[in-house]
JSON list of C-alpha atoms in Angstrom, two decimals:
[
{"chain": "M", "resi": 29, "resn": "UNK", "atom": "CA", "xyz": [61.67, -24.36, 43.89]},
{"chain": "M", "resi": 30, "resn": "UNK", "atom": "CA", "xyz": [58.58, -26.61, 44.33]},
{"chain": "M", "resi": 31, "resn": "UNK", "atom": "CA", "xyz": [56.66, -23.64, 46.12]},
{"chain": "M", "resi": 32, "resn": "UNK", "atom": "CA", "xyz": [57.13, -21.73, 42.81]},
{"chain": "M", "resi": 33, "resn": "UNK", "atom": "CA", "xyz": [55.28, -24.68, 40.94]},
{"chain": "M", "resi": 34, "resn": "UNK", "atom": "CA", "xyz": [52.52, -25.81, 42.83]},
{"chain": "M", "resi": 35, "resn": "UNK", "atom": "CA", "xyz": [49.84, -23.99, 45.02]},
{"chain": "M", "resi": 36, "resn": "UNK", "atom": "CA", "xyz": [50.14, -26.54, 47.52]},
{"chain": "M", "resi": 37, "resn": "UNK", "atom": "CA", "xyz": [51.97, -25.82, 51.06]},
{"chain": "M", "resi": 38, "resn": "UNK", "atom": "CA", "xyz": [54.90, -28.04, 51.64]},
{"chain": "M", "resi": 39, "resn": "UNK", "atom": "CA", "xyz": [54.67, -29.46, 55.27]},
{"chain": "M", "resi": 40, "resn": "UNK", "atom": "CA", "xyz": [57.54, -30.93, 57.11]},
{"chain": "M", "resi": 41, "resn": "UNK", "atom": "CA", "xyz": [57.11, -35.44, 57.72]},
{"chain": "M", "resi": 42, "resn": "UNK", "atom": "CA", "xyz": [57.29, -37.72, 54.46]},
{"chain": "M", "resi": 43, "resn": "UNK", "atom": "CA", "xyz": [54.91, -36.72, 52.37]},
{"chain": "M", "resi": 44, "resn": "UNK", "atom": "CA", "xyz": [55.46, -33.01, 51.72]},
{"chain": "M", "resi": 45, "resn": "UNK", "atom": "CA", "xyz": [52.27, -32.28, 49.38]},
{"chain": "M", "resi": 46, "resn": "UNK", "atom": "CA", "xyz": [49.61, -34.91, 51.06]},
{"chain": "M", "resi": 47, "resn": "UNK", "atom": "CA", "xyz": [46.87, -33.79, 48.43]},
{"chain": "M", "resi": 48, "resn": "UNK", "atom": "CA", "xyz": [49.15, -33.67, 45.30]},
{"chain": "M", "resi": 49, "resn": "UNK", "atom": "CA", "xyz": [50.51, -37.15, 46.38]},
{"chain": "M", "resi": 50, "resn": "UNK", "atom": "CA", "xyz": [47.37, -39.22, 47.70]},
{"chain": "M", "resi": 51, "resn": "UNK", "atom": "CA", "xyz": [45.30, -37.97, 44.39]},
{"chain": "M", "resi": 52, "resn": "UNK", "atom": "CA", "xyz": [48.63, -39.48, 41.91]},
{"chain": "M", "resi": 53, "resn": "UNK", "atom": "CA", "xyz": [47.40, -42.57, 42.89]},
{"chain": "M", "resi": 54, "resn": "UNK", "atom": "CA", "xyz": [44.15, -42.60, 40.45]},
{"chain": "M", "resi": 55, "resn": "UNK", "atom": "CA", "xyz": [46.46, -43.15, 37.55]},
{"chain": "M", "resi": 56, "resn": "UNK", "atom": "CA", "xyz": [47.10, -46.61, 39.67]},
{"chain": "M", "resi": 57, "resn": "UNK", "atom": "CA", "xyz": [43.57, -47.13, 40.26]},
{"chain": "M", "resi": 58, "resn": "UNK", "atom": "CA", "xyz": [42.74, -46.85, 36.33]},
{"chain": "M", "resi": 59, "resn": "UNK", "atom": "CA", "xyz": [45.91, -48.60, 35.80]},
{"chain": "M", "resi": 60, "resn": "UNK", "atom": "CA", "xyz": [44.36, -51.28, 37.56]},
{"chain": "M", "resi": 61, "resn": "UNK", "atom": "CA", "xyz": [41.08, -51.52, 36.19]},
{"chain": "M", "resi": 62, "resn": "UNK", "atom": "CA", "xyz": [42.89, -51.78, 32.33]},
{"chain": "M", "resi": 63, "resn": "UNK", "atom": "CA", "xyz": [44.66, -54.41, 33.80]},
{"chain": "M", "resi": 64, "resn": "UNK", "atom": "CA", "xyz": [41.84, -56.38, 35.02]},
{"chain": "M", "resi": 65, "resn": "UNK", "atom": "CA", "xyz": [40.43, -55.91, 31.52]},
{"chain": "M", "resi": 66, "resn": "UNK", "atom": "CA", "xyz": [43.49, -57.74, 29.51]},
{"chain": "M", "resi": 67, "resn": "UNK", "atom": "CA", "xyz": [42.48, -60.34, 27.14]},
{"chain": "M", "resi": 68, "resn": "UNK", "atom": "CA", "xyz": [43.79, -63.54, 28.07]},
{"chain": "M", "resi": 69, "resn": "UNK", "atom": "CA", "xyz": [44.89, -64.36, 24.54]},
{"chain": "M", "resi": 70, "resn": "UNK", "atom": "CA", "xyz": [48.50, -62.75, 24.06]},
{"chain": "M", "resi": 71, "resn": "UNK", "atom": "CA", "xyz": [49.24, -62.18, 20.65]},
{"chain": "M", "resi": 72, "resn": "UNK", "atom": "CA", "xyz": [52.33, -63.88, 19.38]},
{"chain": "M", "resi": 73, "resn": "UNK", "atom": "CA", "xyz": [54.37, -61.13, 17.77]},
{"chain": "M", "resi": 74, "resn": "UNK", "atom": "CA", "xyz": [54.51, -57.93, 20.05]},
{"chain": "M", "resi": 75, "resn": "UNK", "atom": "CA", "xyz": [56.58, -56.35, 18.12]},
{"chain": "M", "resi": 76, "resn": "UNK", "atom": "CA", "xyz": [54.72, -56.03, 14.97]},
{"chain": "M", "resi": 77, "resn": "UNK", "atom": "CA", "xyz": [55.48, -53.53, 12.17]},
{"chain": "M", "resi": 78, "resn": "UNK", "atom": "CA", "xyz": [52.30, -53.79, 10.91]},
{"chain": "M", "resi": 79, "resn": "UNK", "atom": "CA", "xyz": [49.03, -51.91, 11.37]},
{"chain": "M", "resi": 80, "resn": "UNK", "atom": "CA", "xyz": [46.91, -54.85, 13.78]},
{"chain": "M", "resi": 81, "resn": "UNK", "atom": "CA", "xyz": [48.44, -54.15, 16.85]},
{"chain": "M", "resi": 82, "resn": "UNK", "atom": "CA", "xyz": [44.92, -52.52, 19.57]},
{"chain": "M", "resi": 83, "resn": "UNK", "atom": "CA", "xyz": [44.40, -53.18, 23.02]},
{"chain": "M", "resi": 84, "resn": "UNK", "atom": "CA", "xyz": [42.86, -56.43, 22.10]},
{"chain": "M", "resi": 85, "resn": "UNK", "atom": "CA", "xyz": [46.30, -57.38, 22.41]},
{"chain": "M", "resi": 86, "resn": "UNK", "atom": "CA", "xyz": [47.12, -58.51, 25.45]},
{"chain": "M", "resi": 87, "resn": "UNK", "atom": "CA", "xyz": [50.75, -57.16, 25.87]},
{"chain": "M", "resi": 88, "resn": "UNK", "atom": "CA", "xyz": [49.67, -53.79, 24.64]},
{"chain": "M", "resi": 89, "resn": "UNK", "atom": "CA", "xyz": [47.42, -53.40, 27.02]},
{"chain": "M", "resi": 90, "resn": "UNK", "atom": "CA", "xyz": [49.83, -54.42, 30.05]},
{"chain": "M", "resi": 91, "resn": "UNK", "atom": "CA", "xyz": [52.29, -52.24, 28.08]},
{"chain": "M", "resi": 92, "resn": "UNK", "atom": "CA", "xyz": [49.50, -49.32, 28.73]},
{"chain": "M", "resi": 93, "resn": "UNK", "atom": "CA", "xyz": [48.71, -50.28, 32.09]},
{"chain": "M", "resi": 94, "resn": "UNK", "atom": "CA", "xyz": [52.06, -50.19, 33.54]},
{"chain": "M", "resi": 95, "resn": "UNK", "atom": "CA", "xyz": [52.84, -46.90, 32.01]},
{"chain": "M", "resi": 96, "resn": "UNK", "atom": "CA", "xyz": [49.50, -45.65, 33.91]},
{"chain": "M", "resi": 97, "resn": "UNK", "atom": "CA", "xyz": [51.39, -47.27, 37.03]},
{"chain": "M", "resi": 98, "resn": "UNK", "atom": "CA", "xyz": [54.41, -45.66, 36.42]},
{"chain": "M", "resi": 99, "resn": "UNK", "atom": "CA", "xyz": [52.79, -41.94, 36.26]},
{"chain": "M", "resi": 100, "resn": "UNK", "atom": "CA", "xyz": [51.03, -42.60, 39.23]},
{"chain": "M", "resi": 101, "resn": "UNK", "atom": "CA", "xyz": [53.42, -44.39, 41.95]},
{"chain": "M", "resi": 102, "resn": "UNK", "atom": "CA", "xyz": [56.07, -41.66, 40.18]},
{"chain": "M", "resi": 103, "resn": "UNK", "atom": "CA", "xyz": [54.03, -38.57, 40.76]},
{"chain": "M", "resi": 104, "resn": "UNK", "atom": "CA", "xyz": [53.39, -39.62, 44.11]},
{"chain": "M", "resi": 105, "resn": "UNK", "atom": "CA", "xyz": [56.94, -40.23, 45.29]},
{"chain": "M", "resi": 106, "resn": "UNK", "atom": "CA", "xyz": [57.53, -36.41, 43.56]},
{"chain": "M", "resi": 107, "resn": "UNK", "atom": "CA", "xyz": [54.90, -34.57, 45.33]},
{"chain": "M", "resi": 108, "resn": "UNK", "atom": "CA", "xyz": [55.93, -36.80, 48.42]},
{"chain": "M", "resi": 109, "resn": "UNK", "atom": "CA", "xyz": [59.99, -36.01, 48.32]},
{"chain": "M", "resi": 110, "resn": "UNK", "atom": "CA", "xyz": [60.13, -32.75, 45.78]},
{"chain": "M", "resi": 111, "resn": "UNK", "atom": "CA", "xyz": [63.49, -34.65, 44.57]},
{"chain": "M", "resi": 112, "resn": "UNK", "atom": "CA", "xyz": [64.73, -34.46, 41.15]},
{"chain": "M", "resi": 113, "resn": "UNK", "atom": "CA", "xyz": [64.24, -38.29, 40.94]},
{"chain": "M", "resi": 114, "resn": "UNK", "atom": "CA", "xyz": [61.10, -37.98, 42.11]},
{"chain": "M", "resi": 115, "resn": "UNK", "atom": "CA", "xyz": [60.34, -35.73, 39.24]},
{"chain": "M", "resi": 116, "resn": "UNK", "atom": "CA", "xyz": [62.08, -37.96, 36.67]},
{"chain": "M", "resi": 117, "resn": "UNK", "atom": "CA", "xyz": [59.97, -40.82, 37.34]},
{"chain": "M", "resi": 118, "resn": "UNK", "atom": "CA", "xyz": [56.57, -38.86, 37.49]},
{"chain": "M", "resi": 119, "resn": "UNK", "atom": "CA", "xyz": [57.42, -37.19, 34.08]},
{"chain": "M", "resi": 120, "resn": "UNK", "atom": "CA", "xyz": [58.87, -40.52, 32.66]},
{"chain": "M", "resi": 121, "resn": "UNK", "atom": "CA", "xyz": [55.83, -42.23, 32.87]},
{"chain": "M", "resi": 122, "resn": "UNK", "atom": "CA", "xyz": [53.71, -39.63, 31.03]},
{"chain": "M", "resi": 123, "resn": "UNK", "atom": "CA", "xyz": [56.21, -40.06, 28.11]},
{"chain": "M", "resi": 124, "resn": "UNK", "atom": "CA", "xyz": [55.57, -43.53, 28.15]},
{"chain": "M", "resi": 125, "resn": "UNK", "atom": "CA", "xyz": [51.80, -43.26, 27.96]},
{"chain": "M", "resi": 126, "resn": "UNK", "atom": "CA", "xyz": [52.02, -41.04, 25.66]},
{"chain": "M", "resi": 127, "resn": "UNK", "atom": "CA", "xyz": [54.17, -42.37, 23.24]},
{"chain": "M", "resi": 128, "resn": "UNK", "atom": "CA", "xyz": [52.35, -45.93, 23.24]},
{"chain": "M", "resi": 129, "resn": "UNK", "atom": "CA", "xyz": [49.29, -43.80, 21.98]},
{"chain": "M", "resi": 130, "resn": "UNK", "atom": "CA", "xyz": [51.57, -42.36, 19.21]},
{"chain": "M", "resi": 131, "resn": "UNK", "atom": "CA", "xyz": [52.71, -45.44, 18.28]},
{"chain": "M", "resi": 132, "resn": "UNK", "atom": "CA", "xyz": [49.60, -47.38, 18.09]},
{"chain": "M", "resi": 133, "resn": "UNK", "atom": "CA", "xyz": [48.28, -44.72, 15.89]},
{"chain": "M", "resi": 134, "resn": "UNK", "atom": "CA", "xyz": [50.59, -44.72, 13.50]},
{"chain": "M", "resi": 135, "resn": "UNK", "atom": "CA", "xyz": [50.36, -48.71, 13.85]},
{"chain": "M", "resi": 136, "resn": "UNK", "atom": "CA", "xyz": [47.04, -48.42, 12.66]},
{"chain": "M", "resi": 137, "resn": "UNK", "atom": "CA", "xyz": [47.45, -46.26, 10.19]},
{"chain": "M", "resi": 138, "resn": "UNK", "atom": "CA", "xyz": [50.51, -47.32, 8.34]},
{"chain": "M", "resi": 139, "resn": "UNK", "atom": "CA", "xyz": [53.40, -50.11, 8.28]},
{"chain": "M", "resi": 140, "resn": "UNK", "atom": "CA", "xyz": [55.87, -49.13, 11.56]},
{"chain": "M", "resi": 141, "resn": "UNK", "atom": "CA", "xyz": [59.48, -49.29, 10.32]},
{"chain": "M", "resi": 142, "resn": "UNK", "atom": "CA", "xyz": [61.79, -51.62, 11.63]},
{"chain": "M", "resi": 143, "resn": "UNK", "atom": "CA", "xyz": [62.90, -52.11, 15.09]},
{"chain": "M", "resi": 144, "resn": "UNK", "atom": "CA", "xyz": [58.83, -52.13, 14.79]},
{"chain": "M", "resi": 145, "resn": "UNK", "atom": "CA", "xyz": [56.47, -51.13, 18.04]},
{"chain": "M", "resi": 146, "resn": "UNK", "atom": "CA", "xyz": [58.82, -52.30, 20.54]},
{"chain": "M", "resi": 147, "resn": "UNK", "atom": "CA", "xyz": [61.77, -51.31, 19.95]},
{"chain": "M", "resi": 148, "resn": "UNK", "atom": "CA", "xyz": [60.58, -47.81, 18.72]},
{"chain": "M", "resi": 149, "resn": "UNK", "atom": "CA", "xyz": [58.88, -47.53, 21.92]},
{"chain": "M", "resi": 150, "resn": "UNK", "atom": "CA", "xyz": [62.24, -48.38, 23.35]},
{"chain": "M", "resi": 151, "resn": "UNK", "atom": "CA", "xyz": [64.21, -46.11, 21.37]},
{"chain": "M", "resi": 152, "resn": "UNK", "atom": "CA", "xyz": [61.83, -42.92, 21.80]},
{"chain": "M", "resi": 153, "resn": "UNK", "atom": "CA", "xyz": [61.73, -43.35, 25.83]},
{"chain": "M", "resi": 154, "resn": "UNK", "atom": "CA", "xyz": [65.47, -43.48, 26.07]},
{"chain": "M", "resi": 155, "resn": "UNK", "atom": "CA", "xyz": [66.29, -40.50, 24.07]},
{"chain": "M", "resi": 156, "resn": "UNK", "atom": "CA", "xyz": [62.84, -38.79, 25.84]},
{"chain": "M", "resi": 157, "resn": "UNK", "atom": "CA", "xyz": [64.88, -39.78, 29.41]},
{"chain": "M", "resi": 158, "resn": "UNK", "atom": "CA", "xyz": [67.76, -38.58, 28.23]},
{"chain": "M", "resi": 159, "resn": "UNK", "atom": "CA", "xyz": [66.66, -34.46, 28.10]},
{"chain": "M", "resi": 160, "resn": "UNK", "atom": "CA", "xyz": [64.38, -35.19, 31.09]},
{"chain": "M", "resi": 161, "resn": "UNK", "atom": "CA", "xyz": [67.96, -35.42, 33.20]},
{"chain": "M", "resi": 162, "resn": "UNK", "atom": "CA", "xyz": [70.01, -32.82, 30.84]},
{"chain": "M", "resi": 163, "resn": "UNK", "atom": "CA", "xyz": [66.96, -30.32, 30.10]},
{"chain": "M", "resi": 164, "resn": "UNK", "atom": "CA", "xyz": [64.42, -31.12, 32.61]},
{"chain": "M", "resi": 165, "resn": "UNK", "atom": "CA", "xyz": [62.96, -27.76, 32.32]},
{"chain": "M", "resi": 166, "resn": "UNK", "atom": "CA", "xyz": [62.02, -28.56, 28.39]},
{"chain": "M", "resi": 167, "resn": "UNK", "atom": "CA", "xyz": [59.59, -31.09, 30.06]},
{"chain": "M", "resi": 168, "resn": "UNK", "atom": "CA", "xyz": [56.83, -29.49, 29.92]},
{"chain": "M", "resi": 169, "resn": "UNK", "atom": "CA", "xyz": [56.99, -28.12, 26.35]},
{"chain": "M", "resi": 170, "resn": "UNK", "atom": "CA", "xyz": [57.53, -31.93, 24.84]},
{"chain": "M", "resi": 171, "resn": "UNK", "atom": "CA", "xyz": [54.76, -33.59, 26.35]},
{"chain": "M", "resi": 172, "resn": "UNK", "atom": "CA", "xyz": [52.55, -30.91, 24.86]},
{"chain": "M", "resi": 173, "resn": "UNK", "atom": "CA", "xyz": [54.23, -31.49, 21.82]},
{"chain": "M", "resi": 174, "resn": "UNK", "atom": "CA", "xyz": [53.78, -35.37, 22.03]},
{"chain": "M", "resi": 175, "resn": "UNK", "atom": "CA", "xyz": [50.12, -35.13, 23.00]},
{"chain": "M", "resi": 176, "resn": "UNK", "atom": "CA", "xyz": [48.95, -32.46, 20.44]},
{"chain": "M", "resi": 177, "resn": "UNK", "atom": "CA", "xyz": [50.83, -34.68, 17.87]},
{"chain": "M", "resi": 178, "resn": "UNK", "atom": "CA", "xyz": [49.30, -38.07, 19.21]},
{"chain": "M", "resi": 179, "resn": "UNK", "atom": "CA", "xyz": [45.59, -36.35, 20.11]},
{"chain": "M", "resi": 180, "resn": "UNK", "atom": "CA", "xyz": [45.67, -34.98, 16.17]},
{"chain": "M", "resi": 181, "resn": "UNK", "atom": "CA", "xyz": [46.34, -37.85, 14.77]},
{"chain": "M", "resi": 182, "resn": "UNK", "atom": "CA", "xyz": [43.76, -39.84, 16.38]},
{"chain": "M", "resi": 183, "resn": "UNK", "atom": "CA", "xyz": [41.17, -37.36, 15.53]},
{"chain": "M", "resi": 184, "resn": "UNK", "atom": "CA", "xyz": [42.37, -37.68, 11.96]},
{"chain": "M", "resi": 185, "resn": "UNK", "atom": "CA", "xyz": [42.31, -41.13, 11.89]},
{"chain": "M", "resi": 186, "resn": "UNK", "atom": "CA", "xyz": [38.99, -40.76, 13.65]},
{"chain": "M", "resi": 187, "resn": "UNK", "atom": "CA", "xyz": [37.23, -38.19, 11.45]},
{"chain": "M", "resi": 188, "resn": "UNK", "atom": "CA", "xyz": [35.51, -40.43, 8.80]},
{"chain": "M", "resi": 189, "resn": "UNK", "atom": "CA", "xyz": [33.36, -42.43, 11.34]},
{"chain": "M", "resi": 190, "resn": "UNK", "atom": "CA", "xyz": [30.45, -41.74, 13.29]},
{"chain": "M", "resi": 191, "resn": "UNK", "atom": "CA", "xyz": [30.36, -39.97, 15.97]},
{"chain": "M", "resi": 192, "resn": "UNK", "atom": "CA", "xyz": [29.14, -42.42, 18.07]},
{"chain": "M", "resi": 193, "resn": "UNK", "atom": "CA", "xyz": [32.29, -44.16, 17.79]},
{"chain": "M", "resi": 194, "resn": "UNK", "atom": "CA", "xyz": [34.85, -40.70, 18.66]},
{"chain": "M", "resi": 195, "resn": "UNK", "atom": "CA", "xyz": [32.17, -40.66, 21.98]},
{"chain": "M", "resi": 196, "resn": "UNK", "atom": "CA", "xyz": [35.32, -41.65, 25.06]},
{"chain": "M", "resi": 197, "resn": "UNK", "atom": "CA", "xyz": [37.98, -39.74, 22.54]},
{"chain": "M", "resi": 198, "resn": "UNK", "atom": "CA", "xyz": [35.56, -36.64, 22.92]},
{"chain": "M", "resi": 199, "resn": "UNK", "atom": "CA", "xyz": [35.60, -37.62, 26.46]},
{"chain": "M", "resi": 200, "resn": "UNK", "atom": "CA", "xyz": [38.97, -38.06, 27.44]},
{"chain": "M", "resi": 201, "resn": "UNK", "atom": "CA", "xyz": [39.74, -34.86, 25.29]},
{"chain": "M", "resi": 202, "resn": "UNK", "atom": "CA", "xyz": [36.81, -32.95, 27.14]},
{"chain": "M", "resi": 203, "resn": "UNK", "atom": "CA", "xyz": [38.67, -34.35, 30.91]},
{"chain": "M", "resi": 204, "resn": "UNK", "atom": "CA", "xyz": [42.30, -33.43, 29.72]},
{"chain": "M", "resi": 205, "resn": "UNK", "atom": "CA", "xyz": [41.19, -30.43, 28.49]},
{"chain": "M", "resi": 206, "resn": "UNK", "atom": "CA", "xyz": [39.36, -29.37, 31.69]},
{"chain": "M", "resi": 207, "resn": "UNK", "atom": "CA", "xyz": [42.39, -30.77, 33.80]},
{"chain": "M", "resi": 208, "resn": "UNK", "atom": "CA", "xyz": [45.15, -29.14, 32.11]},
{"chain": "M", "resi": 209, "resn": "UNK", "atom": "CA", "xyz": [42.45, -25.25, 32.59]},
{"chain": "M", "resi": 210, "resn": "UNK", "atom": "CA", "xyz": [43.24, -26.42, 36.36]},
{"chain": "M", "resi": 211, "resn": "UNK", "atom": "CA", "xyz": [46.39, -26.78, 36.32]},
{"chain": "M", "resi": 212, "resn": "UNK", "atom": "CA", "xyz": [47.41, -23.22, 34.60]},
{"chain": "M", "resi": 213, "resn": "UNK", "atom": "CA", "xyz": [44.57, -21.44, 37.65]},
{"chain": "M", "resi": 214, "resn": "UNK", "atom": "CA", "xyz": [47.16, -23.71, 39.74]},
{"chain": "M", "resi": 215, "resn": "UNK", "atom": "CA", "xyz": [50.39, -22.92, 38.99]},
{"chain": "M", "resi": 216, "resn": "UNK", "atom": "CA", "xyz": [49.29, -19.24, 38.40]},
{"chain": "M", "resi": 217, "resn": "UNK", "atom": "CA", "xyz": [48.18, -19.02, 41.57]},
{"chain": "M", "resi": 218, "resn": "UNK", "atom": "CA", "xyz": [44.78, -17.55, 40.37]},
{"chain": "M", "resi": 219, "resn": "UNK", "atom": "CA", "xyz": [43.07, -20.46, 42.31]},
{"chain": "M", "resi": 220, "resn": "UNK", "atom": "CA", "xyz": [44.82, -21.37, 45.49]},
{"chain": "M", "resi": 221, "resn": "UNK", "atom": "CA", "xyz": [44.58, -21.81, 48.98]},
{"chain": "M", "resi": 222, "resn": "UNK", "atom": "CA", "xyz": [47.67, -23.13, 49.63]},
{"chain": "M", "resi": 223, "resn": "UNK", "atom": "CA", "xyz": [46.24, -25.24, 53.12]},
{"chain": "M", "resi": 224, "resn": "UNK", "atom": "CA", "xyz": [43.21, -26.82, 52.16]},
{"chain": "M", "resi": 225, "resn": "UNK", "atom": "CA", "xyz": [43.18, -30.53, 50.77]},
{"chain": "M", "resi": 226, "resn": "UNK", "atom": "CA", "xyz": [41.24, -29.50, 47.21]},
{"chain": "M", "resi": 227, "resn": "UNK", "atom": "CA", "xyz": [43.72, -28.66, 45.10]},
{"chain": "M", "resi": 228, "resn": "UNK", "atom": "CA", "xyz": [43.62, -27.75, 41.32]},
{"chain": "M", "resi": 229, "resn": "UNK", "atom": "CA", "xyz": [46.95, -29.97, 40.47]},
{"chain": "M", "resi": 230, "resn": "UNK", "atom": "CA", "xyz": [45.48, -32.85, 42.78]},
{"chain": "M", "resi": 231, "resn": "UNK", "atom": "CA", "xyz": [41.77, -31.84, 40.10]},
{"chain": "M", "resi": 232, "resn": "UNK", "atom": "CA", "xyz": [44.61, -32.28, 37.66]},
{"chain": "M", "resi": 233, "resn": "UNK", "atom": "CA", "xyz": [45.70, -35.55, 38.67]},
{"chain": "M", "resi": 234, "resn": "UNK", "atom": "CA", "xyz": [42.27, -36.96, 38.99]},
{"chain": "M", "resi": 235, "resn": "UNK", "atom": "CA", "xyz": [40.82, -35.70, 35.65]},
{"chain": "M", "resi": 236, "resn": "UNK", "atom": "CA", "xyz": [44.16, -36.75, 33.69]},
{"chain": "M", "resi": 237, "resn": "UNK", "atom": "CA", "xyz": [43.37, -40.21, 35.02]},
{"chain": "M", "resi": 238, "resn": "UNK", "atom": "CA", "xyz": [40.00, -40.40, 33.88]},
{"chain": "M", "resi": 239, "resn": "UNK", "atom": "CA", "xyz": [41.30, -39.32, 30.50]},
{"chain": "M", "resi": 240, "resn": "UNK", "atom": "CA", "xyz": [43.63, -42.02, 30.47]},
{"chain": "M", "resi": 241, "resn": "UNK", "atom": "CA", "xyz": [40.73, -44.28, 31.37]},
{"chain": "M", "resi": 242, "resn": "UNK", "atom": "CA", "xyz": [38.47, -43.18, 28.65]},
{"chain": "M", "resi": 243, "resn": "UNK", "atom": "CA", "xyz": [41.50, -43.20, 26.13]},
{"chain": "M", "resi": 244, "resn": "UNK", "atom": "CA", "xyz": [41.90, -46.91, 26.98]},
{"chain": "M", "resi": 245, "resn": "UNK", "atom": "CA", "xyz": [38.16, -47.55, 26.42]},
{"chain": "M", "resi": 246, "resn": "UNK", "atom": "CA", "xyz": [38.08, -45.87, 23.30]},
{"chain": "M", "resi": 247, "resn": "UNK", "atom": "CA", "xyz": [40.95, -47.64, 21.72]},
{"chain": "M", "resi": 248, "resn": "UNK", "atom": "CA", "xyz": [39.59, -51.09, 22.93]},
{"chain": "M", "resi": 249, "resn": "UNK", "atom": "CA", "xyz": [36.52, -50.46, 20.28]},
{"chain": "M", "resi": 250, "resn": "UNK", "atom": "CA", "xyz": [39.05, -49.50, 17.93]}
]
């Protein structure tokens, strides 16, 4: 049940968690500011199996920004209905962030087999939707799986250059880091007070934005 997940009260009206649901809505706010920060050139081939695709491209950065929409107009509807479909569409987005970022890193790195960028992206999400509706409760346990893979890579890719240039990795690493501490004091229950508006998963929200944020700005001066 929902009040076995998160700290927050449920309260009766349309939005059932108002903190958990108002604070989803950074992830549209950096969303928005990626967006405003396209290039206006779009790249002709999108789906490229070759290692040139960045957000200098202006399709992969729309590509990134609507996935940052997707997490956070998803996650609000969940924390607003506590439906099943509201959870599919909050989790569905965070698979599609994060697969972008493993795909654009092993873009860079190496030649992407055929279907190429796109239609791996495609391919991964579909099969990723699939277990979110016949093992939701595996969730949990893939993302991690996805972002230690994805977050490994990078710094591997990353490990050769100055430091200078890892500084909004370190960043957004540092923020997802501290966000994800809040989260476990949440759902623990260590930290709760289950009526006021600051809440650690709505600290969760926030700070997995700004990672998302600083992500983006670190792969732009890739």
């Amino acid at each position: 049940m929902p009040d076995d997940c998160f700290c927050e009260e449920i309260r009766p009206g349309a939005i059932a968690q108002p903190a958990n649901t108002w604070s989803s809505l950074s992830f549209v706010l950096v969303g928005l500011s990626v967006l405003v920060s396209a290039p206006r050139r779009r790249f002709a081939n999108f789906n490229t199996t070759r290692s040139n695709l960045t957000l200098k491209n202006r399709a992969a950065t729309q590509l990134y920004a609507g996935s940052l929409f997707i997490i956070g107009l998803g996650s609000a509807f969940y924390h607003a209905s506590l439906s099943f479909v509201g959870q599919f569409f909050d989790v569905l987005g965070m698979y599609l962030l994060i697969t972008f970022v493993l795909l654009l890193n092993f873009s860079r790195l190496n030649k992407l087999p055929r279907p190429g960028f796109a239609g791996w992206f495609i391919i991964l999400n579909a099969v990723l939707a699939y277990f979110l509706i016949v093992f939701p409760e595996l969730r949990r346990y893939i993302f991690a799986g996805l972002v230690i893979a994805a977050l490994s890579w990078e710094f591997l890719a990353c490990s050769k250059k100055p430091a200078a240039q890892n500084y909004y990795l370190r960043l957004a690493v540092a923020s997802f880091g501290l966000g994800f501490l809040i989260w476990i004091l949440d759902i623990t229950k260590i930290l709760c007070e289950p009526t006021s508006w600051l809440q650690g998963h709505a600290l969760w929200h926030l700070l997995g934005a700004l990672a998302a944020g600083l992500l983006f700005l670190h792969y732009k001066r890739a």
